Amino acid sequence: MPVLLHRVPEPLISNRVHLHLLSDSTGETLEMLAKAALAQFEDADVMRHFWPMVRSRQHLERIAPELKANPGLVLFTLVNPETRDRLEEICRQLGLPAVPILDRVTEALEKALGQEAHGKPGRQHAMDQAYFKRVEAIQFTIAHDDGVGWENWEEADIVLAGVSRSSKTPTSIYLANRGYKVANIPLVVESPPPPKLFELKNPMVVGLTTAPERLVQVRRNRLLSLNEERTTDYADQEKVKAEVAFARRMFADNGWAVIDVTRRSIEETAAAVIRLYNERETRGTTQGAKPI
């Protein structure tokens, strides 16, 4: 599959660009890759045009006028040869750069595996065993948020523990979408967690911690969003420091891995959790706490 890269016409070289994303499936992969690439450019004025489920020449013919009216960069993940050929032809006629963003990776895998790619649209979204595992993980995670259902924690892959507003729930949901069954528990000084937390054998328990100063800021913003203006211990500097110290002692006493989420995005925190989980699975045993 040759990579079609046209010379970018002069009118396209500016701080503003129309970005056309064409996919023969949901376009989730394409959007993610485009977003990752765009993050490398500051102050870029990008107009995105999203075209999912493009699986026929007829569909392409309906899109062609939009490409002509809004000339820009075309990124695509189309595996059907006829559809690809027609898109490349349209782009040549309009003088637009067209980039099949998965071709280089697919070619490298074909060489490494010694076999040709199947070329089936949306194959990564097929309702196979992995798909149903992911659905099950999402259902489990939603049902075991914020300390709920602790009786079933042994069924989890991962249990996240941390004080309030330490990104437990969004990180859990992100991990669930990756196929991991996750439970999470808020650590409150006045209300010790259920004993079950300290008896778990199967799940990997990970402690999430953060800088008290950052946590105070997050909690104050939370209170403002709830129109709560009165002074509470929830966002008190000294109380928050004591909470964080309490959680950290618990992590250390139980030998749980610790992740500092102060300067991490949800995606970065989840990636760190997955790395710890994979290392644990490779070793086939648990290890003592090691902050990352």
PDB file of C-alpha atoms in Angstrom:
ATOM      1  CA  MET A   1       0.000   0.000   0.000  1.00  0.00           C
ATOM      2  CA  PRO A   2       1.959   3.028  -1.205  1.00  0.00           C
ATOM      3  CA  VAL A   3       1.774   6.160   0.937  1.00  0.00           C
ATOM      4  CA  LEU A   4       0.277   9.018  -1.055  1.00  0.00           C
ATOM      5  CA  LEU A   5       1.823  12.308   0.012  1.00  0.00           C
ATOM      6  CA  HIS A   6       1.186  15.321  -2.191  1.00  0.00           C
ATOM      7  CA  ARG A   7       3.133  18.538  -2.096  1.00  0.00           C
ATOM      8  CA  VAL A   8       1.164  20.976   0.067  1.00  0.00           C
ATOM      9  CA  PRO A   9      -0.191  23.768  -2.178  1.00  0.00           C
ATOM     10  CA  GLU A  10       0.873  27.276  -1.233  1.00  0.00           C
ATOM     11  CA  PRO A  11      -2.640  28.401  -0.197  1.00  0.00           C
ATOM     12  CA  LEU A  12      -2.645  25.716   2.511  1.00  0.00           C
ATOM     13  CA  ILE A  13       0.498  26.996   4.201  1.00  0.00           C
ATOM     14  CA  SER A  14      -0.979  29.234   6.890  1.00  0.00           C
ATOM     15  CA  ASN A  15      -1.868  29.195  10.555  1.00  0.00           C
ATOM     16  CA  ARG A  16      -5.378  28.040   9.669  1.00  0.00           C
ATOM     17  CA  VAL A  17      -6.155  24.739   8.022  1.00  0.00           C
ATOM     18  CA  HIS A  18      -9.162  22.588   7.255  1.00  0.00           C
ATOM     19  CA  LEU A  19      -8.549  19.046   8.475  1.00  0.00           C
ATOM     20  CA  HIS A  20     -10.698  16.343   6.889  1.00  0.00           C
ATOM     21  CA  LEU A  21     -10.823  13.018   8.755  1.00  0.00           C
ATOM     22  CA  LEU A  22     -12.265  10.118   6.754  1.00  0.00           C
ATOM     23  CA  SER A  23     -12.746   6.692   8.291  1.00  0.00           C
ATOM     24  CA  ASP A  24     -14.519   3.528   7.208  1.00  0.00           C
ATOM     25  CA  SER A  25     -15.396   2.841  10.854  1.00  0.00           C
ATOM     26  CA  THR A  26     -16.231   4.992  13.879  1.00  0.00           C
ATOM     27  CA  GLY A  27     -13.183   7.199  13.359  1.00  0.00           C
ATOM     28  CA  GLU A  28     -12.109   6.884  16.987  1.00  0.00           C
ATOM     29  CA  THR A  29      -8.558   5.875  16.095  1.00  0.00           C
ATOM     30  CA  LEU A  30      -8.255   8.599  13.479  1.00  0.00           C
ATOM     31  CA  GLU A  31      -9.494  11.300  15.846  1.00  0.00           C
ATOM     32  CA  MET A  32      -7.115  10.158  18.568  1.00  0.00           C
ATOM     33  CA  LEU A  33      -4.084  10.226  16.268  1.00  0.00           C
ATOM     34  CA  ALA A  34      -5.043  13.605  14.817  1.00  0.00           C
ATOM     35  CA  LYS A  35      -5.500  15.034  18.297  1.00  0.00           C
ATOM     36  CA  ALA A  36      -2.101  13.708  19.404  1.00  0.00           C
ATOM     37  CA  ALA A  37      -0.391  15.255  16.374  1.00  0.00           C
ATOM     38  CA  LEU A  38      -2.158  18.607  16.726  1.00  0.00           C
ATOM     39  CA  ALA A  39      -1.033  18.839  20.347  1.00  0.00           C
ATOM     40  CA  GLN A  40       2.489  19.499  19.002  1.00  0.00           C
ATOM     41  CA  PHE A  41       1.415  22.798  17.433  1.00  0.00           C
ATOM     42  CA  GLU A  42       0.623  25.973  19.336  1.00  0.00           C
ATOM     43  CA  ASP A  43      -2.040  28.483  18.293  1.00  0.00           C
ATOM     44  CA  ALA A  44      -3.032  26.402  15.281  1.00  0.00           C
ATOM     45  CA  ASP A  45      -6.461  27.349  13.934  1.00  0.00           C
ATOM     46  CA  VAL A  46      -7.824  23.996  12.772  1.00  0.00           C
ATOM     47  CA  MET A  47     -11.291  23.441  11.349  1.00  0.00           C
ATOM     48  CA  ARG A  48     -12.078  19.740  11.680  1.00  0.00           C
ATOM     49  CA  HIS A  49     -14.424  17.961   9.286  1.00  0.00           C
ATOM     50  CA  PHE A  50     -15.241  14.457  10.498  1.00  0.00           C
ATOM     51  CA  TRP A  51     -16.502  11.801   8.066  1.00  0.00           C
ATOM     52  CA  PRO A  52     -17.026   8.376   9.743  1.00  0.00           C
ATOM     53  CA  MET A  53     -18.391   5.154   8.193  1.00  0.00           C
ATOM     54  CA  VAL A  54     -17.195   5.973   4.662  1.00  0.00           C
ATOM     55  CA  ARG A  55     -17.513   2.595   2.933  1.00  0.00           C
ATOM     56  CA  SER A  56     -18.607   3.296  -0.629  1.00  0.00           C
ATOM     57  CA  ARG A  57     -17.806   5.412  -3.670  1.00  0.00           C
ATOM     58  CA  GLN A  58     -21.289   6.894  -3.409  1.00  0.00           C
ATOM     59  CA  HIS A  59     -20.548   8.182   0.065  1.00  0.00           C
ATOM     60  CA  LEU A  60     -17.282   9.688  -1.164  1.00  0.00           C
ATOM     61  CA  GLU A  61     -19.074  11.475  -3.991  1.00  0.00           C
ATOM     62  CA  ARG A  62     -21.257  13.201  -1.413  1.00  0.00           C
ATOM     63  CA  ILE A  63     -18.178  14.294   0.538  1.00  0.00           C
ATOM     64  CA  ALA A  64     -16.201  15.532  -2.497  1.00  0.00           C
ATOM     65  CA  PRO A  65     -18.021  18.917  -2.728  1.00  0.00           C
ATOM     66  CA  GLU A  66     -17.134  19.594   0.915  1.00  0.00           C
ATOM     67  CA  LEU A  67     -13.469  18.862   0.213  1.00  0.00           C
ATOM     68  CA  LYS A  68     -13.568  21.284  -2.701  1.00  0.00           C
ATOM     69  CA  ALA A  69     -15.361  23.994  -0.712  1.00  0.00           C
ATOM     70  CA  ASN A  70     -12.976  23.643   2.251  1.00  0.00           C
ATOM     71  CA  PRO A  71      -9.574  22.647   0.829  1.00  0.00           C
ATOM     72  CA  GLY A  72      -7.137  21.362   3.388  1.00  0.00           C
ATOM     73  CA  LEU A  73      -5.322  18.290   4.673  1.00  0.00           C
ATOM     74  CA  VAL A  74      -7.023  14.899   4.281  1.00  0.00           C
ATOM     75  CA  LEU A  75      -6.226  12.136   6.770  1.00  0.00           C
ATOM     76  CA  PHE A  76      -7.871   8.790   6.216  1.00  0.00           C
ATOM     77  CA  THR A  77      -8.135   5.189   7.368  1.00  0.00           C
ATOM     78  CA  LEU A  78      -9.835   3.421   4.465  1.00  0.00           C
ATOM     79  CA  VAL A  79      -8.936  -0.205   3.829  1.00  0.00           C
ATOM     80  CA  ASN A  80     -11.189  -0.971   0.867  1.00  0.00           C
ATOM     81  CA  PRO A  81      -9.016  -0.569  -2.288  1.00  0.00           C
ATOM     82  CA  GLU A  82     -11.834   0.832  -4.436  1.00  0.00           C
ATOM     83  CA  THR A  83     -12.796   3.449  -1.854  1.00  0.00           C
ATOM     84  CA  ARG A  84      -9.158   4.398  -1.235  1.00  0.00           C
ATOM     85  CA  ASP A  85      -8.438   4.749  -4.939  1.00  0.00           C
ATOM     86  CA  ARG A  86     -11.423   7.015  -5.455  1.00  0.00           C
ATOM     87  CA  LEU A  87     -10.480   9.235  -2.490  1.00  0.00           C
ATOM     88  CA  GLU A  88      -6.902   9.533  -3.746  1.00  0.00           C
ATOM     89  CA  GLU A  89      -8.204  10.403  -7.201  1.00  0.00           C
ATOM     90  CA  ILE A  90     -10.458  13.121  -5.783  1.00  0.00           C
ATOM     91  CA  CYS A  91      -7.577  14.556  -3.768  1.00  0.00           C
ATOM     92  CA  ARG A  92      -5.309  14.581  -6.831  1.00  0.00           C
ATOM     93  CA  GLN A  93      -7.948  16.425  -8.835  1.00  0.00           C
ATOM     94  CA  LEU A  94      -8.363  19.013  -6.079  1.00  0.00           C
ATOM     95  CA  GLY A  95      -4.642  19.264  -5.366  1.00  0.00           C
ATOM     96  CA  LEU A  96      -5.089  18.239  -1.743  1.00  0.00           C
ATOM     97  CA  PRO A  97      -2.580  16.309   0.395  1.00  0.00           C
ATOM     98  CA  ALA A  98      -3.944  12.902   1.419  1.00  0.00           C
ATOM     99  CA  VAL A  99      -2.305  10.844   4.156  1.00  0.00           C
ATOM    100  CA  PRO A 100      -3.266   7.206   4.928  1.00  0.00           C
ATOM    101  CA  ILE A 101      -2.070   7.384   8.500  1.00  0.00           C
ATOM    102  CA  LEU A 102      -2.023   3.657   9.310  1.00  0.00           C
ATOM    103  CA  ASP A 103      -0.248   2.428   6.174  1.00  0.00           C
ATOM    104  CA  ARG A 104       3.310   2.592   7.467  1.00  0.00           C
ATOM    105  CA  VAL A 105       2.388   0.756  10.662  1.00  0.00           C
ATOM    106  CA  THR A 106       0.380  -1.865   8.764  1.00  0.00           C
ATOM    107  CA  GLU A 107       3.238  -2.453   6.299  1.00  0.00           C
ATOM    108  CA  ALA A 108       5.718  -2.865   9.145  1.00  0.00           C
ATOM    109  CA  LEU A 109       3.443  -5.378  10.868  1.00  0.00           C
ATOM    110  CA  GLU A 110       2.950  -7.326   7.635  1.00  0.00           C
ATOM    111  CA  LYS A 111       6.714  -7.719   7.340  1.00  0.00           C
ATOM    112  CA  ALA A 112       7.160  -8.594  10.993  1.00  0.00           C
ATOM    113  CA  LEU A 113       4.296 -11.117  11.041  1.00  0.00           C
ATOM    114  CA  GLY A 114       4.850 -12.519   7.567  1.00  0.00           C
ATOM    115  CA  GLN A 115       1.222 -12.125   6.536  1.00  0.00           C
ATOM    116  CA  GLU A 116      -1.048  -9.628   4.819  1.00  0.00           C
ATOM    117  CA  ALA A 117      -3.505  -7.441   6.689  1.00  0.00           C
ATOM    118  CA  HIS A 118      -7.161  -8.493   6.374  1.00  0.00           C
ATOM    119  CA  GLY A 119      -8.302  -5.099   5.118  1.00  0.00           C
ATOM    120  CA  LYS A 120     -11.691  -5.276   6.840  1.00  0.00           C
ATOM    121  CA  PRO A 121     -13.301  -1.942   7.829  1.00  0.00           C
ATOM    122  CA  GLY A 122     -13.822  -1.451  11.556  1.00  0.00           C
ATOM    123  CA  ARG A 123     -12.145  -4.731  12.431  1.00  0.00           C
ATOM    124  CA  GLN A 124     -10.913  -3.315  15.755  1.00  0.00           C
ATOM    125  CA  HIS A 125     -14.533  -2.712  16.758  1.00  0.00           C
ATOM    126  CA  ALA A 126     -15.733  -6.238  16.004  1.00  0.00           C
ATOM    127  CA  MET A 127     -17.974  -7.809  18.641  1.00  0.00           C
ATOM    128  CA  ASP A 128     -15.417 -10.378  19.659  1.00  0.00           C
ATOM    129  CA  GLN A 129     -14.321 -11.632  23.057  1.00  0.00           C
ATOM    130  CA  ALA A 130     -12.273  -8.487  23.709  1.00  0.00           C
ATOM    131  CA  TYR A 131     -15.303  -6.320  22.968  1.00  0.00           C
ATOM    132  CA  PHE A 132     -17.509  -8.126  25.482  1.00  0.00           C
ATOM    133  CA  LYS A 133     -14.685  -8.066  28.025  1.00  0.00           C
ATOM    134  CA  ARG A 134     -14.540  -4.292  27.694  1.00  0.00           C
ATOM    135  CA  VAL A 135     -18.312  -3.965  28.119  1.00  0.00           C
ATOM    136  CA  GLU A 136     -18.161  -6.164  31.228  1.00  0.00           C
ATOM    137  CA  ALA A 137     -15.296  -4.057  32.604  1.00  0.00           C
ATOM    138  CA  ILE A 138     -17.268  -0.843  32.124  1.00  0.00           C
ATOM    139  CA  GLN A 139     -20.341  -2.296  33.836  1.00  0.00           C
ATOM    140  CA  PHE A 140     -18.254  -3.558  36.755  1.00  0.00           C
ATOM    141  CA  THR A 141     -16.425  -0.250  37.161  1.00  0.00           C
ATOM    142  CA  ILE A 142     -19.586   1.857  37.171  1.00  0.00           C
ATOM    143  CA  ALA A 143     -21.151  -0.472  39.744  1.00  0.00           C
ATOM    144  CA  HIS A 144     -18.090  -0.244  42.024  1.00  0.00           C
ATOM    145  CA  ASP A 145     -17.437   3.495  42.066  1.00  0.00           C
ATOM    146  CA  ASP A 146     -16.752   5.451  45.256  1.00  0.00           C
ATOM    147  CA  GLY A 147     -16.527   2.458  47.587  1.00  0.00           C
ATOM    148  CA  VAL A 148     -19.761   0.793  46.447  1.00  0.00           C
ATOM    149  CA  GLY A 149     -19.943  -3.006  46.208  1.00  0.00           C
ATOM    150  CA  TRP A 150     -16.814  -3.689  48.246  1.00  0.00           C
ATOM    151  CA  GLU A 151     -18.005  -7.279  48.746  1.00  0.00           C
ATOM    152  CA  ASN A 152     -17.082  -7.963  45.099  1.00  0.00           C
ATOM    153  CA  TRP A 153     -13.702  -6.240  45.022  1.00  0.00           C
ATOM    154  CA  GLU A 154     -11.895  -9.572  44.710  1.00  0.00           C
ATOM    155  CA  GLU A 155     -13.284  -9.764  41.157  1.00  0.00           C
ATOM    156  CA  ALA A 156     -11.577  -6.496  40.180  1.00  0.00           C
ATOM    157  CA  ASP A 157      -8.321  -6.228  38.273  1.00  0.00           C
ATOM    158  CA  ILE A 158      -7.417  -2.944  39.934  1.00  0.00           C
ATOM    159  CA  VAL A 159      -8.565  -1.043  43.021  1.00  0.00           C
ATOM    160  CA  LEU A 160      -7.754   2.657  43.228  1.00  0.00           C
ATOM    161  CA  ALA A 161      -7.577   4.290  46.647  1.00  0.00           C
ATOM    162  CA  GLY A 162      -7.163   7.948  47.476  1.00  0.00           C
ATOM    163  CA  VAL A 163      -8.647  10.989  49.152  1.00  0.00           C
ATOM    164  CA  SER A 164     -11.567  12.844  47.638  1.00  0.00           C
ATOM    165  CA  ARG A 165     -10.866  14.599  44.284  1.00  0.00           C
ATOM    166  CA  SER A 166      -7.704  12.628  43.518  1.00  0.00           C
ATOM    167  CA  SER A 167      -9.009  11.555  40.070  1.00  0.00           C
ATOM    168  CA  LYS A 168     -10.158   8.091  41.127  1.00  0.00           C
ATOM    169  CA  THR A 169     -13.440   7.971  39.208  1.00  0.00           C
ATOM    170  CA  PRO A 170     -12.296   9.402  35.838  1.00  0.00           C
ATOM    171  CA  THR A 171      -9.183   7.225  35.940  1.00  0.00           C
ATOM    172  CA  SER A 172     -11.338   4.176  36.705  1.00  0.00           C
ATOM    173  CA  ILE A 173     -13.655   4.890  33.777  1.00  0.00           C
ATOM    174  CA  TYR A 174     -10.704   5.393  31.430  1.00  0.00           C
ATOM    175  CA  LEU A 175      -9.175   2.080  32.522  1.00  0.00           C
ATOM    176  CA  ALA A 176     -12.531   0.340  32.130  1.00  0.00           C
ATOM    177  CA  ASN A 177     -12.654   1.469  28.518  1.00  0.00           C
ATOM    178  CA  ARG A 178      -9.321  -0.285  28.113  1.00  0.00           C
ATOM    179  CA  GLY A 179     -10.838  -3.507  29.437  1.00  0.00           C
ATOM    180  CA  TYR A 180      -9.834  -3.416  33.114  1.00  0.00           C
ATOM    181  CA  LYS A 181     -12.320  -4.062  35.907  1.00  0.00           C
ATOM    182  CA  VAL A 182     -11.717  -1.254  38.379  1.00  0.00           C
ATOM    183  CA  ALA A 183     -13.128  -0.398  41.793  1.00  0.00           C
ATOM    184  CA  ASN A 184     -12.242   2.739  43.721  1.00  0.00           C
ATOM    185  CA  ILE A 185     -12.501   3.774  47.356  1.00  0.00           C
ATOM    186  CA  PRO A 186     -12.264   7.253  48.923  1.00  0.00           C
ATOM    187  CA  LEU A 187     -10.032   7.389  51.977  1.00  0.00           C
ATOM    188  CA  VAL A 188     -11.559   9.412  54.785  1.00  0.00           C
ATOM    189  CA  VAL A 189      -9.779   9.919  58.120  1.00  0.00           C
ATOM    190  CA  GLU A 190     -13.018   9.746  60.125  1.00  0.00           C
ATOM    191  CA  SER A 191     -14.334   6.679  58.286  1.00  0.00           C
ATOM    192  CA  PRO A 192     -11.858   3.791  57.858  1.00  0.00           C
ATOM    193  CA  PRO A 193     -12.260   1.693  54.691  1.00  0.00           C
ATOM    194  CA  PRO A 194     -13.804  -1.792  54.958  1.00  0.00           C
ATOM    195  CA  PRO A 195     -11.378  -4.506  56.142  1.00  0.00           C
ATOM    196  CA  LYS A 196     -11.816  -6.196  52.768  1.00  0.00           C
ATOM    197  CA  LEU A 197      -9.471  -3.606  51.237  1.00  0.00           C
ATOM    198  CA  PHE A 198      -6.549  -4.999  53.222  1.00  0.00           C
ATOM    199  CA  GLU A 199      -7.351  -8.644  52.455  1.00  0.00           C
ATOM    200  CA  LEU A 200      -7.473  -8.529  48.654  1.00  0.00           C
ATOM    201  CA  LYS A 201      -5.456 -11.172  46.785  1.00  0.00           C
ATOM    202  CA  ASN A 202      -6.352 -10.815  43.101  1.00  0.00           C
ATOM    203  CA  PRO A 203      -6.668  -7.045  42.459  1.00  0.00           C
ATOM    204  CA  MET A 204      -3.710  -4.707  42.339  1.00  0.00           C
ATOM    205  CA  VAL A 205      -4.313  -1.867  44.797  1.00  0.00           C
ATOM    206  CA  VAL A 206      -2.886   1.481  43.724  1.00  0.00           C
ATOM    207  CA  GLY A 207      -2.818   4.599  45.864  1.00  0.00           C
ATOM    208  CA  LEU A 208      -3.400   7.936  44.163  1.00  0.00           C
ATOM    209  CA  THR A 209      -1.892  10.935  45.891  1.00  0.00           C
ATOM    210  CA  THR A 210      -1.502  14.617  45.065  1.00  0.00           C
ATOM    211  CA  ALA A 211       0.022  17.807  46.411  1.00  0.00           C
ATOM    212  CA  PRO A 212      -2.151  19.275  49.196  1.00  0.00           C
ATOM    213  CA  GLU A 213      -1.970  22.755  47.678  1.00  0.00           C
ATOM    214  CA  ARG A 214      -3.299  21.492  44.366  1.00  0.00           C
ATOM    215  CA  LEU A 215      -5.985  19.451  46.103  1.00  0.00           C
ATOM    216  CA  VAL A 216      -7.202  22.510  48.039  1.00  0.00           C
ATOM    217  CA  GLN A 217      -7.543  24.408  44.781  1.00  0.00           C
ATOM    218  CA  VAL A 218      -9.480  21.582  43.128  1.00  0.00           C
ATOM    219  CA  ARG A 219     -11.822  21.237  46.105  1.00  0.00           C
ATOM    220  CA  ARG A 220     -12.464  24.966  46.300  1.00  0.00           C
ATOM    221  CA  ASN A 221     -13.402  24.989  42.630  1.00  0.00           C
ATOM    222  CA  ARG A 222     -15.693  22.049  43.285  1.00  0.00           C
ATOM    223  CA  LEU A 223     -17.439  23.923  46.100  1.00  0.00           C
ATOM    224  CA  LEU A 224     -17.864  26.988  43.912  1.00  0.00           C
ATOM    225  CA  SER A 225     -19.459  24.877  41.191  1.00  0.00           C
ATOM    226  CA  LEU A 226     -21.961  23.701  43.820  1.00  0.00           C
ATOM    227  CA  ASN A 227     -22.569  27.303  44.979  1.00  0.00           C
ATOM    228  CA  GLU A 228     -21.160  26.345  48.363  1.00  0.00           C
ATOM    229  CA  GLU A 229     -19.463  29.433  49.808  1.00  0.00           C
ATOM    230  CA  ARG A 230     -19.293  28.640  53.512  1.00  0.00           C
ATOM    231  CA  THR A 231     -15.981  27.587  55.057  1.00  0.00           C
ATOM    232  CA  THR A 232     -15.600  23.818  55.455  1.00  0.00           C
ATOM    233  CA  ASP A 233     -12.870  21.392  56.463  1.00  0.00           C
ATOM    234  CA  TYR A 234     -13.171  19.918  52.969  1.00  0.00           C
ATOM    235  CA  ALA A 235     -10.956  22.658  51.537  1.00  0.00           C
ATOM    236  CA  ASP A 236      -9.066  23.690  54.656  1.00  0.00           C
ATOM    237  CA  GLN A 237      -5.309  23.712  54.056  1.00  0.00           C
ATOM    238  CA  GLU A 238      -4.313  21.956  57.289  1.00  0.00           C
ATOM    239  CA  LYS A 239      -7.128  19.427  57.143  1.00  0.00           C
ATOM    240  CA  VAL A 240      -6.239  18.536  53.574  1.00  0.00           C
ATOM    241  CA  LYS A 241      -2.575  18.078  54.494  1.00  0.00           C
ATOM    242  CA  ALA A 242      -3.625  15.703  57.264  1.00  0.00           C
ATOM    243  CA  GLU A 243      -5.847  13.751  54.847  1.00  0.00           C
ATOM    244  CA  VAL A 244      -3.065  13.342  52.320  1.00  0.00           C
ATOM    245  CA  ALA A 245      -0.607  12.284  55.025  1.00  0.00           C
ATOM    246  CA  PHE A 246      -3.150   9.757  56.350  1.00  0.00           C
ATOM    247  CA  ALA A 247      -3.559   8.234  52.881  1.00  0.00           C
ATOM    248  CA  ARG A 248       0.176   8.091  52.236  1.00  0.00           C
ATOM    249  CA  ARG A 249       0.779   6.287  55.529  1.00  0.00           C
ATOM    250  CA  MET A 250      -1.871   3.745  54.568  1.00  0.00           C
ATOM    251  CA  PHE A 251      -0.210   3.188  51.183  1.00  0.00           C
ATOM    252  CA  ALA A 252       3.192   2.671  52.788  1.00  0.00           C
ATOM    253  CA  ASP A 253       1.917   0.420  55.580  1.00  0.00           C
ATOM    254  CA  ASN A 254       0.268  -1.912  53.056  1.00  0.00           C
ATOM    255  CA  GLY A 255       3.001  -1.911  50.433  1.00  0.00           C
ATOM    256  CA  TRP A 256       0.739  -0.506  47.710  1.00  0.00           C
ATOM    257  CA  ALA A 257       2.137   1.168  44.623  1.00  0.00           C
ATOM    258  CA  VAL A 258       1.663   4.937  44.663  1.00  0.00           C
ATOM    259  CA  ILE A 259       1.074   7.360  41.804  1.00  0.00           C
ATOM    260  CA  ASP A 260       1.325  11.117  42.270  1.00  0.00           C
ATOM    261  CA  VAL A 261      -1.378  12.652  40.057  1.00  0.00           C
ATOM    262  CA  THR A 262      -0.497  16.286  40.795  1.00  0.00           C
ATOM    263  CA  ARG A 263       0.823  17.055  37.305  1.00  0.00           C
ATOM    264  CA  ARG A 264      -0.653  14.105  35.447  1.00  0.00           C
ATOM    265  CA  SER A 265      -3.599  14.032  33.105  1.00  0.00           C
ATOM    266  CA  ILE A 266      -6.151  11.231  33.451  1.00  0.00           C
ATOM    267  CA  GLU A 267      -4.566   9.492  30.445  1.00  0.00           C
ATOM    268  CA  GLU A 268      -1.086   9.730  31.972  1.00  0.00           C
ATOM    269  CA  THR A 269      -2.296   8.399  35.317  1.00  0.00           C
ATOM    270  CA  ALA A 270      -4.069   5.493  33.609  1.00  0.00           C
ATOM    271  CA  ALA A 271      -0.945   4.713  31.575  1.00  0.00           C
ATOM    272  CA  ALA A 272       1.102   4.557  34.786  1.00  0.00           C
ATOM    273  CA  VAL A 273      -1.470   2.215  36.356  1.00  0.00           C
ATOM    274  CA  ILE A 274      -1.437  -0.054  33.299  1.00  0.00           C
ATOM    275  CA  ARG A 275       2.364  -0.194  33.354  1.00  0.00           C
ATOM    276  CA  LEU A 276       2.310  -1.242  37.015  1.00  0.00           C
ATOM    277  CA  TYR A 277      -0.389  -3.822  36.297  1.00  0.00           C
ATOM    278  CA  ASN A 278       1.535  -5.323  33.376  1.00  0.00           C
ATOM    279  CA  GLU A 279       4.716  -5.500  35.441  1.00  0.00           C
ATOM    280  CA  ARG A 280       2.800  -7.237  38.200  1.00  0.00           C
ATOM    281  CA  GLU A 281       1.294  -9.736  35.757  1.00  0.00           C
ATOM    282  CA  THR A 282       4.731 -10.442  34.291  1.00  0.00           C
ATOM    283  CA  ARG A 283       6.211 -11.088  37.721  1.00  0.00           C
ATOM    284  CA  GLY A 284       3.151 -12.999  38.867  1.00  0.00           C
ATOM    285  CA  THR A 285       3.454 -11.435  42.295  1.00  0.00           C
ATOM    286  CA  THR A 286       2.910  -8.166  44.130  1.00  0.00           C
ATOM    287  CA  GLN A 287       5.629  -5.752  45.110  1.00  0.00           C
ATOM    288  CA  GLY A 288       6.099  -3.108  47.730  1.00  0.00           C
ATOM    289  CA  ALA A 289       5.062   0.482  47.228  1.00  0.00           C
ATOM    290  CA  LYS A 290       7.061   2.485  44.754  1.00  0.00           C
ATOM    291  CA  PRO A 291       5.911   6.051  44.019  1.00  0.00           C
ATOM    292  CA  ILE A 292       5.877   7.062  40.344  1.00  0.00           C
TER     293      ILE A 292
END
